[in-house]
PDB file of C-alpha atoms and ligand atoms in Angstrom:
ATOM      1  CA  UNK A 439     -14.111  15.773   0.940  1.00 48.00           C
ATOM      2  CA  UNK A 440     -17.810  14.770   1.465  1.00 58.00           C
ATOM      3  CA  UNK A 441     -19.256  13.021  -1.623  1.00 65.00           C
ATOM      4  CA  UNK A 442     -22.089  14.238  -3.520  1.00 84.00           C
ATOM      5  CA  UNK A 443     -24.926  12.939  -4.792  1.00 93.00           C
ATOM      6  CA  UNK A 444     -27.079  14.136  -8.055  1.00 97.00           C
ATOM      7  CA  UNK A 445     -30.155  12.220  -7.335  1.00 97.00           C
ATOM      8  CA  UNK A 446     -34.181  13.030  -9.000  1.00 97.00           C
ATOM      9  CA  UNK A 447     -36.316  10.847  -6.192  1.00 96.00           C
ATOM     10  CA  UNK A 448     -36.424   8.256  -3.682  1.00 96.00           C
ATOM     11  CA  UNK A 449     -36.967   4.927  -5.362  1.00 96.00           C
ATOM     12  CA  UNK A 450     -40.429   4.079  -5.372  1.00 93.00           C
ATOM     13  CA  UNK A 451     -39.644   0.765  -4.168  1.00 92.00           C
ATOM     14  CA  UNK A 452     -39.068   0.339  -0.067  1.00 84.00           C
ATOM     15  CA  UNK A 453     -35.181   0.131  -0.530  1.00 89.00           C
ATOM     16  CA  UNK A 454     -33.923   4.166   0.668  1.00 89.00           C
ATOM     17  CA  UNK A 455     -32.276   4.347  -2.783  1.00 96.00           C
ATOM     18  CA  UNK A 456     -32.090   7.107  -4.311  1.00 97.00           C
ATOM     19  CA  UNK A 457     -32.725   7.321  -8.165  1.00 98.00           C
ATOM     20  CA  UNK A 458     -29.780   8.631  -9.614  1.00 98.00           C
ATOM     21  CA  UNK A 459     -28.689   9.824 -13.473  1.00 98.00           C
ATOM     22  CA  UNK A 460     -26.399   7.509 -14.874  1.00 98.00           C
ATOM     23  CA  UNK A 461     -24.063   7.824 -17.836  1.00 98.00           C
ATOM     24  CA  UNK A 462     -24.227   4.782 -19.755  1.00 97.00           C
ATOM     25  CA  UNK A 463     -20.826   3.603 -22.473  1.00 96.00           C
ATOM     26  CA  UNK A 464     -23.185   5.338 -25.440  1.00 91.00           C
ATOM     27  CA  UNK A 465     -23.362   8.305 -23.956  1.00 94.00           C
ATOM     28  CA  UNK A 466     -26.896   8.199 -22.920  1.00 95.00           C
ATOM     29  CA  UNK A 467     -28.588   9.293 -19.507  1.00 97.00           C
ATOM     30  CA  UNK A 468     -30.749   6.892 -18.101  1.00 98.00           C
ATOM     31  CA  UNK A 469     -31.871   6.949 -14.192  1.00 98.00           C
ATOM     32  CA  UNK A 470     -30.808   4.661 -11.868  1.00 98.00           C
ATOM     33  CA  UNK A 471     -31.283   3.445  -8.331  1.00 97.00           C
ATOM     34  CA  UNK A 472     -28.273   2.959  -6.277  1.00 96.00           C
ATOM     35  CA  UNK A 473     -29.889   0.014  -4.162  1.00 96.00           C
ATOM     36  CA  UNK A 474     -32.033  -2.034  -6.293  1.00 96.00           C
ATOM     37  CA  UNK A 475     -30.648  -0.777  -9.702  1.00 97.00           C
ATOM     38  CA  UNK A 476     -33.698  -0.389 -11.098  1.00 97.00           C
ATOM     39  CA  UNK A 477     -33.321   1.789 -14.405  1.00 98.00           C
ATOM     40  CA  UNK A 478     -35.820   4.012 -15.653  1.00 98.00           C
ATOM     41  CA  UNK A 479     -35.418   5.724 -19.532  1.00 97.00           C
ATOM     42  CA  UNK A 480     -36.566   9.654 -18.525  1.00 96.00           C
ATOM     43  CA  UNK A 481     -37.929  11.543 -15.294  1.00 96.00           C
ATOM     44  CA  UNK A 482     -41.656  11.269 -16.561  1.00 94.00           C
ATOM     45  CA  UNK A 483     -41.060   7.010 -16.225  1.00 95.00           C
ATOM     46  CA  UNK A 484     -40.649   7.619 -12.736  1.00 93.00           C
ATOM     47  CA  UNK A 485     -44.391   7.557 -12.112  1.00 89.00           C
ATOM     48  CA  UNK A 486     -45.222   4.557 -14.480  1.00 91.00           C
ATOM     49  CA  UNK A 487     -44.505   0.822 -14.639  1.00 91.00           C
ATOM     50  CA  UNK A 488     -42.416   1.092 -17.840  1.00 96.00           C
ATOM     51  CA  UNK A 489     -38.883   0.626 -15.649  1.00 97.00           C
ATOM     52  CA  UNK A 490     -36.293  -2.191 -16.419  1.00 98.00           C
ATOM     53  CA  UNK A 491     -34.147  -4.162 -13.532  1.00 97.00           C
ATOM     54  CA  UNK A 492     -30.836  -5.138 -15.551  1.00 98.00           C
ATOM     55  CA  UNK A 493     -29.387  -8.584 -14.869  1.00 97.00           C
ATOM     56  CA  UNK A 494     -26.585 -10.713 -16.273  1.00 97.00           C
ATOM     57  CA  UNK A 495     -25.592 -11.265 -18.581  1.00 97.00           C
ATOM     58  CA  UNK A 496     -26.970  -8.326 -21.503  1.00 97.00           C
ATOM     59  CA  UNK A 497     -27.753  -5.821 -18.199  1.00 98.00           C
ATOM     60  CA  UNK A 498     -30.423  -4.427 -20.823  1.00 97.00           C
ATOM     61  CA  UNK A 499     -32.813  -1.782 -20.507  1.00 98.00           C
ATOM     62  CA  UNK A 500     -36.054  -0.193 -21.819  1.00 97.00           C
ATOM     63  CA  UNK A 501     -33.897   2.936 -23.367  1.00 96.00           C
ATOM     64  CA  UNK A 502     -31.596   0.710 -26.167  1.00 96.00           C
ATOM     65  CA  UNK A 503     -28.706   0.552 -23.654  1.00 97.00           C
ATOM     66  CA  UNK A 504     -27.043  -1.903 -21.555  1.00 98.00           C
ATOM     67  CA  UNK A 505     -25.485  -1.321 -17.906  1.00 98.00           C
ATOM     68  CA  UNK A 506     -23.272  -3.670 -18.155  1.00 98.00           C
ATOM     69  CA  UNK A 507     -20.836  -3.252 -14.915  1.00 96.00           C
ATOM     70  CA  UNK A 508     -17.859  -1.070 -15.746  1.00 97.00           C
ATOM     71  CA  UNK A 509     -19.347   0.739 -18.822  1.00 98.00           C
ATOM     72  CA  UNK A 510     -21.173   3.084 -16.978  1.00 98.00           C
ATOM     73  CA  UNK A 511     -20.251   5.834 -14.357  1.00 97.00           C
ATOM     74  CA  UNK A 512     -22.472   8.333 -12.488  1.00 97.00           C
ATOM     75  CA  UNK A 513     -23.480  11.541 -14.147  1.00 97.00           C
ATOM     76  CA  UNK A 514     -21.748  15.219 -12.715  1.00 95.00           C
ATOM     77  CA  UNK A 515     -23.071  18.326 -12.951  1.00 94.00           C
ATOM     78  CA  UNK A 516     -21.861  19.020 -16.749  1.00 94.00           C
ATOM     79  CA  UNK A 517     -23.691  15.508 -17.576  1.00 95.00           C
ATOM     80  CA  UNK A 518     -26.717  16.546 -16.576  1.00 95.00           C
ATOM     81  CA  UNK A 519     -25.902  20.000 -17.976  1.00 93.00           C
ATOM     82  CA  UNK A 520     -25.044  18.621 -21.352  1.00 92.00           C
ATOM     83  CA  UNK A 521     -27.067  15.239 -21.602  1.00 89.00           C
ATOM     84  CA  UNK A 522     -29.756  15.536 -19.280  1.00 89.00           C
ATOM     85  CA  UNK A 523     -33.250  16.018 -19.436  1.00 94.00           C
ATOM     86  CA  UNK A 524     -34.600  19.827 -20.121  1.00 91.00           C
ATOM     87  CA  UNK A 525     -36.455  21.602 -16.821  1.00 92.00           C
ATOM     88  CA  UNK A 526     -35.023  18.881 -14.352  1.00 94.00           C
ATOM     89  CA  UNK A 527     -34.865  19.774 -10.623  1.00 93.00           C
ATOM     90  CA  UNK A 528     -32.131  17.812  -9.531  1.00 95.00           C
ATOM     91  CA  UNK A 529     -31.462  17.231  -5.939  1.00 96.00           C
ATOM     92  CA  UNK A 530     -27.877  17.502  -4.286  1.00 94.00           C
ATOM     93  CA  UNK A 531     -26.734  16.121  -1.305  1.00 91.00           C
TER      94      UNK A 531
HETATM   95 ZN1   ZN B 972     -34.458   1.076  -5.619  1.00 59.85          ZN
END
């Protein structure tokens, strides 16, 4: 079975990450890259500075939530459905 990926961009930063929706342990969507982890609160962040890169030990954010490791999963299809920003075209590969 060949994995997919729900992704929004490339991550502006040279790392071929792709910025992903993550499901964080409130519930809440933020965006993630899957190389740097760089976290961004909503699509229209993507093109500003106002980003967050989550260390030990709090792992906090700009959006009032924490990625701490193992409290967060990436988002599905009824995620994004459900809990994700309105008029998003998501990419799939
Ligand atoms: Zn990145």
């Amino acid at each position: 079975m060949t994995a997919m990926y729900i992704w929004i961009a490339e991550c502006p930063f040279i790392d071929q990450g792709l910025v992903r929706p993550l499901v964080t342990r409130s519930g809440i969507l933020v965006l993630m890259c899957d190389s740097c982890g760089t976290v961004w609160c909503s699509p229209e962040e993507l093109e500003t500075e106002k980003y967050a890169q989550p260390t030990a030990p709090d792992w906090s954010t700009l959006c009032g939530v924490d990625v701490s490791p193992g409290t967060t999963r990436w988002a599905d299809d009824q995620d994004i459905e459900l809990t994700g920003w309105p008029g998003v075209a998501w990419k799939k590969t």
